[in-house]
mmCIF file of C-alpha atoms and ligand atoms in Angstrom:
data_model
loop_
_atom_site.group_PDB
_atom_site.id
_atom_site.type_symbol
_atom_site.label_atom_id
_atom_site.label_comp_id
_atom_site.label_asym_id
_atom_site.label_seq_id
_atom_site.Cartn_x
_atom_site.Cartn_y
_atom_site.Cartn_z
ATOM 1 C CA UNK N 932 164.159 -230.519 146.955
ATOM 2 C CA UNK N 933 164.854 -228.659 143.719
ATOM 3 C CA UNK N 934 162.816 -225.522 143.240
ATOM 4 C CA UNK N 935 160.348 -225.658 140.333
ATOM 5 C CA UNK N 936 161.401 -222.194 139.160
ATOM 6 C CA UNK N 937 165.157 -222.491 139.185
ATOM 7 C CA UNK N 938 167.811 -225.147 139.540
ATOM 8 C CA UNK N 939 170.914 -223.365 138.227
ATOM 9 C CA UNK N 940 173.903 -221.746 139.915
ATOM 10 C CA UNK N 941 174.351 -218.236 141.290
ATOM 11 C CA UNK N 942 176.237 -217.261 138.138
ATOM 12 C CA UNK N 943 173.339 -218.592 136.023
ATOM 13 C CA UNK N 944 170.931 -216.483 137.998
ATOM 14 C CA UNK N 945 173.091 -213.396 137.506
ATOM 15 C CA UNK N 946 173.191 -214.109 133.790
ATOM 16 C CA UNK N 947 169.463 -214.647 133.495
ATOM 17 C CA UNK N 948 168.878 -211.315 135.243
ATOM 18 C CA UNK N 949 171.368 -209.642 132.916
ATOM 19 C CA UNK N 950 169.357 -211.001 129.977
ATOM 20 C CA UNK N 951 166.452 -209.009 131.456
ATOM 21 C CA UNK N 952 168.723 -205.927 131.577
ATOM 22 C CA UNK N 953 169.035 -206.121 135.333
ATOM 23 C CA UNK N 954 172.527 -205.792 136.784
ATOM 24 C CA UNK N 955 172.827 -207.790 139.996
ATOM 25 C CA UNK N 956 176.118 -207.794 141.851
ATOM 26 C CA UNK N 957 177.307 -210.988 143.478
ATOM 27 C CA UNK N 958 175.918 -210.125 146.936
ATOM 28 C CA UNK N 959 172.404 -209.534 145.658
ATOM 29 C CA UNK N 960 172.524 -212.599 143.410
ATOM 30 C CA UNK N 961 173.551 -214.771 146.360
ATOM 31 C CA UNK N 962 170.663 -213.475 148.485
ATOM 32 C CA UNK N 963 168.158 -214.073 145.719
ATOM 33 C CA UNK N 964 169.584 -217.522 145.055
ATOM 34 C CA UNK N 965 169.234 -218.421 148.733
ATOM 35 C CA UNK N 966 165.699 -217.035 148.908
ATOM 36 C CA UNK N 967 164.765 -219.373 146.061
ATOM 37 C CA UNK N 968 166.604 -222.404 147.429
ATOM 38 C CA UNK N 969 165.521 -222.001 151.046
ATOM 39 C CA UNK N 970 162.016 -220.895 150.055
ATOM 40 C CA UNK N 971 162.332 -217.837 152.238
ATOM 41 C CA UNK N 972 161.056 -214.331 151.482
ATOM 42 C CA UNK N 973 163.699 -211.788 150.475
ATOM 43 C CA UNK N 974 163.506 -208.443 152.220
ATOM 44 C CA UNK N 975 165.159 -205.614 150.286
ATOM 45 C CA UNK N 976 165.910 -202.289 151.853
ATOM 46 C CA UNK N 977 167.588 -199.247 150.335
ATOM 47 C CA UNK N 978 167.097 -195.671 149.205
ATOM 48 C CA UNK N 979 164.486 -194.959 146.545
ATOM 49 C CA UNK N 980 165.650 -195.786 143.036
ATOM 50 C CA UNK N 981 168.312 -198.405 143.765
ATOM 51 C CA UNK N 982 166.506 -201.172 141.876
ATOM 52 C CA UNK N 983 164.411 -202.953 144.508
ATOM 53 C CA UNK N 984 161.128 -203.000 142.609
ATOM 54 C CA UNK N 985 162.895 -203.668 139.325
ATOM 55 C CA UNK N 986 164.553 -206.779 140.776
ATOM 56 C CA UNK N 987 161.186 -208.450 141.328
ATOM 57 C CA UNK N 988 160.097 -207.813 137.745
ATOM 58 C CA UNK N 989 163.410 -208.974 136.327
ATOM 59 C CA UNK N 990 163.332 -212.098 138.513
ATOM 60 C CA UNK N 991 159.838 -213.072 137.385
ATOM 61 C CA UNK N 992 160.824 -212.581 133.749
ATOM 62 C CA UNK N 993 164.114 -214.430 134.217
ATOM 63 C CA UNK N 994 162.360 -217.396 135.847
ATOM 64 C CA UNK N 995 159.542 -217.348 133.304
ATOM 65 C CA UNK N 996 156.715 -216.843 135.753
ATOM 66 C CA UNK N 997 154.088 -214.281 136.720
ATOM 67 C CA UNK N 998 154.820 -211.219 138.780
ATOM 68 C CA UNK N 999 152.072 -210.451 141.261
ATOM 69 C CA UNK N 1000 152.472 -207.033 142.827
ATOM 70 C CA UNK N 1001 150.983 -205.651 145.980
ATOM 71 C CA UNK N 1002 151.739 -201.945 146.319
ATOM 72 C CA UNK N 1003 151.457 -200.986 149.987
ATOM 73 C CA UNK N 1004 150.002 -197.726 151.248
ATOM 74 C CA UNK N 1005 148.615 -196.336 154.445
ATOM 75 C CA UNK N 1006 145.258 -197.911 155.177
ATOM 76 C CA UNK N 1007 145.823 -200.954 152.962
ATOM 77 C CA UNK N 1008 143.498 -203.619 154.302
ATOM 78 C CA UNK N 1009 142.547 -207.234 153.750
ATOM 79 C CA UNK N 1010 139.854 -206.384 151.218
ATOM 80 C CA UNK N 1011 142.440 -204.803 148.932
ATOM 81 C CA UNK N 1012 145.316 -207.122 149.704
ATOM 82 C CA UNK N 1013 143.646 -210.517 150.007
ATOM 83 C CA UNK N 1014 140.063 -210.844 148.848
ATOM 84 C CA UNK N 1015 136.675 -209.232 148.831
ATOM 85 C CA UNK N 1016 133.197 -210.506 148.016
ATOM 86 C CA UNK N 1017 131.683 -208.903 144.945
ATOM 87 C CA UNK N 1018 128.772 -207.412 146.804
ATOM 88 C CA UNK N 1019 127.104 -205.785 143.797
ATOM 89 C CA UNK N 1020 127.094 -209.023 141.799
ATOM 90 C CA UNK N 1021 125.892 -210.993 144.802
ATOM 91 C CA UNK N 1022 122.935 -208.637 145.151
ATOM 92 C CA UNK N 1023 122.097 -208.936 141.508
ATOM 93 C CA UNK N 1024 122.273 -212.708 141.662
ATOM 94 C CA UNK N 1025 120.038 -212.638 144.696
ATOM 95 C CA UNK N 1026 117.421 -210.691 142.738
ATOM 96 C CA UNK N 1027 117.618 -213.195 139.907
ATOM 97 C CA UNK N 1028 117.178 -216.099 142.291
ATOM 98 C CA UNK N 1029 114.236 -214.335 143.917
ATOM 99 C CA UNK N 1030 112.563 -213.664 140.610
ATOM 100 C CA UNK N 1031 112.963 -217.281 139.573
ATOM 101 C CA UNK N 1032 111.352 -218.322 142.882
ATOM 102 C CA UNK N 1033 114.152 -220.788 143.434
ATOM 103 C CA UNK N 1034 115.223 -219.232 146.640
ATOM 104 C CA UNK N 1035 115.838 -221.346 149.645
ATOM 105 C CA UNK N 1036 118.212 -220.238 152.244
ATOM 106 C CA UNK N 1037 120.936 -222.824 151.994
ATOM 107 C CA UNK N 1038 121.041 -222.804 148.196
ATOM 108 C CA UNK N 1039 121.298 -219.036 148.182
ATOM 109 C CA UNK N 1040 124.120 -219.140 150.643
ATOM 110 C CA UNK N 1041 126.009 -221.733 148.665
ATOM 111 C CA UNK N 1042 125.492 -219.886 145.397
ATOM 112 C CA UNK N 1043 126.321 -216.431 146.624
ATOM 113 C CA UNK N 1044 129.446 -217.377 148.485
ATOM 114 C CA UNK N 1045 131.018 -219.438 145.757
ATOM 115 C CA UNK N 1046 134.332 -218.690 144.121
ATOM 116 C CA UNK N 1047 132.746 -216.907 141.191
ATOM 117 C CA UNK N 1048 131.718 -214.041 143.472
ATOM 118 C CA UNK N 1049 135.120 -213.775 145.045
ATOM 119 C CA UNK N 1050 137.436 -210.983 143.972
ATOM 120 C CA UNK N 1051 140.961 -212.292 144.402
ATOM 121 C CA UNK N 1052 143.469 -209.661 145.388
ATOM 122 C CA UNK N 1053 147.243 -210.111 145.038
ATOM 123 C CA UNK N 1054 147.963 -212.185 148.151
ATOM 124 C CA UNK N 1055 145.221 -214.676 147.372
ATOM 125 C CA UNK N 1056 146.234 -214.809 143.707
ATOM 126 C CA UNK N 1057 149.767 -215.629 144.769
ATOM 127 C CA UNK N 1058 148.759 -218.695 146.799
ATOM 128 C CA UNK N 1059 146.062 -219.922 144.426
ATOM 129 C CA UNK N 1060 146.429 -223.736 144.400
ATOM 130 C CA UNK N 1061 145.379 -223.898 140.741
ATOM 131 C CA UNK N 1062 148.539 -222.030 139.749
ATOM 132 C CA UNK N 1063 150.815 -224.347 137.781
ATOM 133 C CA UNK N 1064 154.027 -222.400 138.409
ATOM 134 C CA UNK N 1065 154.737 -220.509 141.614
ATOM 135 C CA UNK N 1066 154.600 -216.759 141.048
ATOM 136 C CA UNK N 1067 156.957 -214.040 142.182
ATOM 137 C CA UNK N 1068 155.032 -212.058 144.772
ATOM 138 C CA UNK N 1069 156.264 -208.484 145.190
ATOM 139 C CA UNK N 1070 155.093 -206.759 148.360
ATOM 140 C CA UNK N 1071 156.301 -203.297 147.510
ATOM 141 C CA UNK N 1072 157.078 -200.533 150.004
ATOM 142 C CA UNK N 1073 155.907 -202.377 153.095
ATOM 143 C CA UNK N 1074 157.067 -199.407 155.191
ATOM 144 C CA UNK N 1075 154.033 -197.503 153.901
ATOM 145 C CA UNK N 1076 151.507 -200.017 155.233
ATOM 146 C CA UNK N 1077 150.259 -199.986 158.827
ATOM 147 C CA UNK N 1078 151.860 -202.177 161.455
ATOM 148 C CA UNK N 1079 148.650 -204.200 161.770
ATOM 149 C CA UNK N 1080 149.034 -205.236 158.187
ATOM 150 C CA UNK N 1081 152.588 -206.353 158.885
ATOM 151 C CA UNK N 1082 151.228 -208.657 161.561
ATOM 152 C CA UNK N 1083 148.869 -210.179 159.062
ATOM 153 C CA UNK N 1084 151.678 -210.668 156.545
ATOM 154 C CA UNK N 1085 153.795 -212.366 159.140
ATOM 155 C CA UNK N 1086 151.136 -215.048 159.529
ATOM 156 C CA UNK N 1087 150.657 -215.423 155.807
ATOM 157 C CA UNK N 1088 154.388 -215.792 155.183
ATOM 158 C CA UNK N 1089 154.604 -218.482 157.841
ATOM 159 C CA UNK N 1090 151.831 -220.674 156.463
ATOM 160 C CA UNK N 1091 151.137 -219.590 152.896
ATOM 161 C CA UNK N 1092 147.496 -220.201 153.586
ATOM 162 C CA UNK N 1093 144.452 -218.014 153.969
ATOM 163 C CA UNK N 1094 141.149 -218.911 155.553
ATOM 164 C CA UNK N 1095 138.005 -217.507 153.991
ATOM 165 C CA UNK N 1096 135.232 -218.199 156.505
ATOM 166 C CA UNK N 1097 132.549 -218.856 153.868
ATOM 167 C CA UNK N 1098 134.731 -221.042 151.668
ATOM 168 C CA UNK N 1099 137.428 -222.675 153.710
ATOM 169 C CA UNK N 1100 141.196 -222.627 153.684
ATOM 170 C CA UNK N 1101 143.217 -221.849 150.583
ATOM 171 C CA UNK N 1102 146.752 -223.138 150.593
ATOM 172 C CA UNK N 1103 149.512 -222.738 148.018
ATOM 173 C CA UNK N 1104 150.635 -225.980 146.402
ATOM 174 C CA UNK N 1105 154.100 -224.447 146.091
ATOM 175 C CA UNK N 1106 154.741 -221.138 147.885
ATOM 176 C CA UNK N 1107 155.456 -218.097 145.720
ATOM 177 C CA UNK N 1108 158.885 -216.479 145.717
ATOM 178 C CA UNK N 1109 158.230 -213.443 147.910
ATOM 179 C CA UNK N 1110 160.167 -210.209 147.543
ATOM 180 C CA UNK N 1111 159.406 -207.460 150.050
ATOM 181 C CA UNK N 1112 160.797 -203.960 149.695
ATOM 182 C CA UNK N 1113 161.108 -201.006 152.002
ATOM 183 C CA UNK N 1114 162.405 -197.493 151.401
ATOM 184 C CA UNK N 1115 162.966 -197.384 155.143
ATOM 185 C CA UNK N 1116 160.702 -194.468 155.923
ATOM 186 C CA UNK N 1117 160.155 -196.357 159.174
ATOM 187 C CA UNK N 1118 161.567 -199.473 160.764
ATOM 188 C CA UNK N 1119 159.795 -202.655 159.834
ATOM 189 C CA UNK N 1120 158.936 -205.020 162.650
ATOM 190 C CA UNK N 1121 161.670 -207.440 163.747
ATOM 191 C CA UNK N 1122 159.361 -210.428 163.524
ATOM 192 C CA UNK N 1123 158.757 -209.808 159.862
ATOM 193 C CA UNK N 1124 162.440 -209.318 159.138
ATOM 194 C CA UNK N 1125 163.294 -212.471 161.043
ATOM 195 C CA UNK N 1126 161.146 -214.511 158.694
ATOM 196 C CA UNK N 1127 163.042 -213.161 155.688
ATOM 197 C CA UNK N 1128 166.513 -213.068 154.241
ATOM 198 C CA UNK N 1129 167.695 -209.488 154.353
ATOM 199 C CA UNK N 1130 169.585 -207.509 151.756
ATOM 200 C CA UNK N 1131 170.511 -203.837 151.868
ATOM 201 C CA UNK N 1132 170.953 -202.360 148.392
ATOM 202 C CA UNK N 1133 173.432 -199.488 148.223
ATOM 203 C CA UNK N 1134 173.562 -196.831 145.572
ATOM 204 C CA UNK N 1135 175.625 -198.531 142.875
ATOM 205 C CA UNK N 1136 179.346 -197.826 142.671
ATOM 206 C CA UNK N 1137 180.624 -196.339 139.418
ATOM 207 C CA UNK N 1138 181.172 -199.630 137.567
ATOM 208 C CA UNK N 1139 177.781 -201.015 138.446
ATOM 209 C CA UNK N 1140 175.978 -197.812 137.556
ATOM 210 C CA UNK N 1141 177.818 -197.670 134.237
ATOM 211 C CA UNK N 1142 176.772 -201.267 133.528
ATOM 212 C CA UNK N 1143 173.156 -200.347 134.343
ATOM 213 C CA UNK N 1144 173.269 -197.351 131.998
ATOM 214 C CA UNK N 1145 174.771 -199.475 129.221
ATOM 215 C CA UNK N 1146 172.087 -202.108 129.748
ATOM 216 C CA UNK N 1147 169.154 -199.704 129.922
ATOM 217 C CA UNK N 1148 170.135 -196.919 127.532
ATOM 218 C CA UNK N 1149 172.174 -198.895 125.003
ATOM 219 C CA UNK N 1150 171.967 -196.204 122.322
ATOM 220 C CA UNK N 1151 173.788 -193.610 124.465
ATOM 221 C CA UNK N 1152 177.443 -192.944 123.713
ATOM 222 C CA UNK N 1153 179.951 -194.792 125.900
ATOM 223 C CA UNK N 1154 181.624 -191.520 126.854
ATOM 224 C CA UNK N 1155 178.372 -189.881 127.904
ATOM 225 C CA UNK N 1156 177.413 -192.955 129.945
ATOM 226 C CA UNK N 1157 180.719 -192.822 131.794
ATOM 227 C CA UNK N 1158 180.517 -189.109 132.464
ATOM 228 C CA UNK N 1159 176.948 -189.384 133.710
ATOM 229 C CA UNK N 1160 177.692 -192.290 136.039
ATOM 230 C CA UNK N 1161 180.697 -190.421 137.406
ATOM 231 C CA UNK N 1162 178.805 -187.171 137.964
ATOM 232 C CA UNK N 1163 175.865 -188.864 139.650
ATOM 233 C CA UNK N 1164 178.304 -190.584 142.009
ATOM 234 C CA UNK N 1165 179.824 -187.200 142.753
ATOM 235 C CA UNK N 1166 176.407 -185.615 143.369
ATOM 236 C CA UNK N 1167 175.523 -188.371 145.836
ATOM 237 C CA UNK N 1168 178.563 -187.454 147.875
ATOM 238 C CA UNK N 1169 177.443 -183.815 148.091
ATOM 239 C CA UNK N 1170 175.095 -182.453 150.695
ATOM 240 C CA UNK N 1171 171.955 -182.472 148.608
ATOM 241 C CA UNK N 1172 168.389 -182.308 149.733
ATOM 242 C CA UNK N 1173 167.530 -185.340 147.593
ATOM 243 C CA UNK N 1174 170.278 -187.434 146.027
ATOM 244 C CA UNK N 1175 169.589 -188.752 142.516
ATOM 245 C CA UNK N 1176 168.656 -192.435 142.218
ATOM 246 C CA UNK N 1177 169.459 -194.781 139.351
ATOM 247 C CA UNK N 1178 166.207 -193.788 137.607
ATOM 248 C CA UNK N 1179 167.480 -190.219 137.452
ATOM 249 C CA UNK N 1180 170.798 -191.329 135.970
ATOM 250 C CA UNK N 1181 168.956 -193.296 133.299
ATOM 251 C CA UNK N 1182 166.556 -190.439 132.533
ATOM 252 C CA UNK N 1183 169.439 -188.019 132.375
ATOM 253 C CA UNK N 1184 171.458 -190.076 129.924
ATOM 254 C CA UNK N 1185 168.340 -190.605 127.801
ATOM 255 C CA UNK N 1186 167.614 -186.852 127.880
ATOM 256 C CA UNK N 1187 171.147 -185.866 126.903
ATOM 257 C CA UNK N 1188 171.082 -188.427 124.114
ATOM 258 C CA UNK N 1189 167.749 -187.071 122.910
ATOM 259 C CA UNK N 1190 169.418 -183.644 122.725
ATOM 260 C CA UNK N 1191 172.001 -185.186 120.426
ATOM 261 C CA UNK N 1192 174.841 -185.153 122.964
ATOM 262 C CA UNK N 1193 177.532 -187.771 123.015
ATOM 263 C CA UNK N 1194 179.510 -185.990 125.706
ATOM 264 C CA UNK N 1195 178.607 -183.579 128.451
ATOM 265 C CA UNK N 1196 179.021 -179.814 128.092
ATOM 266 C CA UNK N 1197 178.142 -176.902 130.339
ATOM 267 C CA UNK N 1198 175.072 -175.868 128.389
ATOM 268 C CA UNK N 1199 173.560 -179.358 128.273
ATOM 269 C CA UNK N 1200 174.305 -179.851 131.968
ATOM 270 C CA UNK N 1201 172.450 -176.667 132.814
ATOM 271 C CA UNK N 1202 169.482 -177.449 130.560
ATOM 272 C CA UNK N 1203 168.930 -180.935 131.924
ATOM 273 C CA UNK N 1204 169.424 -180.393 135.649
ATOM 274 C CA UNK N 1205 165.701 -180.852 136.199
ATOM 275 C CA UNK N 1206 165.936 -184.404 134.901
ATOM 276 C CA UNK N 1207 168.581 -185.231 137.470
ATOM 277 C CA UNK N 1208 167.563 -183.241 140.527
ATOM 278 C CA UNK N 1209 164.024 -182.859 141.757
ATOM 279 C CA UNK N 1210 164.263 -180.030 144.215
ATOM 280 C CA UNK N 1211 164.563 -176.316 143.651
ATOM 281 C CA UNK N 1212 167.315 -175.957 146.268
ATOM 282 C CA UNK N 1213 169.466 -178.675 144.739
ATOM 283 C CA UNK N 1214 169.076 -177.300 141.245
ATOM 284 C CA UNK N 1215 170.016 -173.841 142.425
ATOM 285 C CA UNK N 1216 173.087 -175.071 144.226
ATOM 286 C CA UNK N 1217 174.265 -176.896 141.100
ATOM 287 C CA UNK N 1218 173.260 -174.325 138.515
ATOM 288 C CA UNK N 1219 176.127 -172.266 137.305
ATOM 289 C CA UNK N 1220 178.696 -174.604 138.836
ATOM 290 C CA UNK N 1221 181.634 -175.202 136.635
ATOM 291 C CA UNK N 1222 180.856 -178.485 134.842
ATOM 292 C CA UNK N 1223 184.507 -179.012 134.047
ATOM 293 C CA UNK N 1224 185.329 -178.850 137.750
ATOM 294 C CA UNK N 1225 182.499 -181.209 138.702
ATOM 295 C CA UNK N 1226 183.611 -183.602 135.976
ATOM 296 C CA UNK N 1227 187.151 -183.423 137.187
ATOM 297 C CA UNK N 1228 186.129 -184.232 140.750
ATOM 298 C CA UNK N 1229 183.929 -187.026 139.381
ATOM 299 C CA UNK N 1230 186.851 -188.295 137.323
ATOM 300 C CA UNK N 1231 189.047 -188.344 140.388
ATOM 301 C CA UNK N 1232 186.411 -190.430 142.197
ATOM 302 C CA UNK N 1233 186.228 -193.005 139.409
ATOM 303 C CA UNK N 1234 189.987 -193.177 139.211
ATOM 304 C CA UNK N 1235 190.086 -193.922 142.956
ATOM 305 C CA UNK N 1236 187.620 -196.753 142.473
ATOM 306 C CA UNK N 1237 189.520 -198.341 139.579
HETATM 307 N N1 LIG G 1303 170.669 -203.044 139.112
HETATM 308 C C1 LIG G 1303 169.898 -202.513 138.154
HETATM 309 N N2 LIG G 1303 169.854 -203.015 136.914
HETATM 310 C C2 LIG G 1303 169.065 -202.474 135.975
HETATM 311 N N3 LIG G 1303 168.252 -201.426 136.171
HETATM 312 C C3 LIG G 1303 168.237 -200.870 137.393
HETATM 313 C C4 LIG G 1303 169.047 -201.391 138.451
HETATM 314 N N4 LIG G 1303 168.829 -200.645 139.553
HETATM 315 C C5 LIG G 1303 167.937 -199.713 139.195
HETATM 316 N N5 LIG G 1303 167.563 -199.851 137.910
HETATM 317 C C6 LIG G 1303 166.603 -199.015 137.180
HETATM 318 O O1 LIG G 1303 166.410 -197.843 137.957
HETATM 319 C C7 LIG G 1303 165.039 -197.512 138.045
HETATM 320 C C8 LIG G 1303 164.606 -197.412 139.484
HETATM 321 O O2 LIG G 1303 164.594 -198.675 140.080
HETATM 322 P P1 LIG G 1303 163.447 -199.147 141.064
HETATM 323 O O3 LIG G 1303 163.481 -200.621 141.071
HETATM 324 O O4 LIG G 1303 162.157 -198.490 140.743
HETATM 325 O O5 LIG G 1303 163.993 -198.572 142.438
HETATM 326 P P2 LIG G 1303 163.409 -198.766 143.906
HETATM 327 O O6 LIG G 1303 162.282 -199.731 143.832
HETATM 328 O O7 LIG G 1303 164.575 -199.254 144.708
HETATM 329 O O8 LIG G 1303 162.980 -197.403 144.337
HETATM 330 C C9 LIG G 1303 164.277 -198.557 137.264
HETATM 331 O O9 LIG G 1303 163.948 -198.014 136.010
HETATM 332 C C10 LIG G 1303 165.247 -199.688 137.099
HETATM 333 O O10 LIG G 1303 165.045 -200.276 135.887
HETATM 334 MG MG1 LIG G 1304 160.298 -199.298 144.304
#
């Protein structure tokens, strides 16, 4: 059955993402395409800053639907992920009913546990049957949530339904497109992975990173964009405490451009290291290095990849 969000080809999908300034290589586009077609969640793993979160936003925009985001953290529980009764409003309503002397037990129960007192959190919003177009549901950084929560998700992703004891069962008319991400600070449970299609996102190679810079910082000079992409690639091959992600590349190019640079020089390199590297040790090990030499090594790397 055709998917209500997308019926095009893999190349179409890649193009629609590009229109949202997201550069997806063929491998990632195929995985996303299959997740849509097979109605399976897509599980993205990779270092921080390789474009996992951004893919969900770009996909929702490309498919013309809502992005619903659940940011995971330690201690995340059902009341923040699924739903919660609005206790304060229920109490107030109870007072009003009391004052009006209209209180009988079954009416009160019906009134107080109706949908208008329900606070819908992201997972419930995503399977809301009144939704006319399936949403993109981003479950971001699942590795930060507790394992118990993973177990709960596993059930939800199998059925796309949630039972609220006081109200009944809520079931999605059409399941959302689910994108889960992990920065791999711990292993995610096999059962959860098994339910999903899996895609590892690498740091981009030179050409891809250059395309990302051109898409995201279009006003930067072509030469600067190339030099920056090459140097970042070189830095990632060095023994650094924390390798720069794509966000750092983009910030760096934007910073250099803001300083009026259309090519890299030693002074600008030194002044903007803090945009690129976020640890004292890394900055110290780079500071005072010969930019020309780093550029040359970077150039050699790009030449090898051509
Ligand atoms: N393939 C890409 N195309 C366009 N922008 C990208 C791409 N990969 C990363 N970015 C940009 O890099 C930044 C970091 O990406 P993000 O999705 O937050 O990384 P992650 O979630 O993997 O840590 C974002 O500003 C994003 O726009
Ligand atoms: Mg992210």
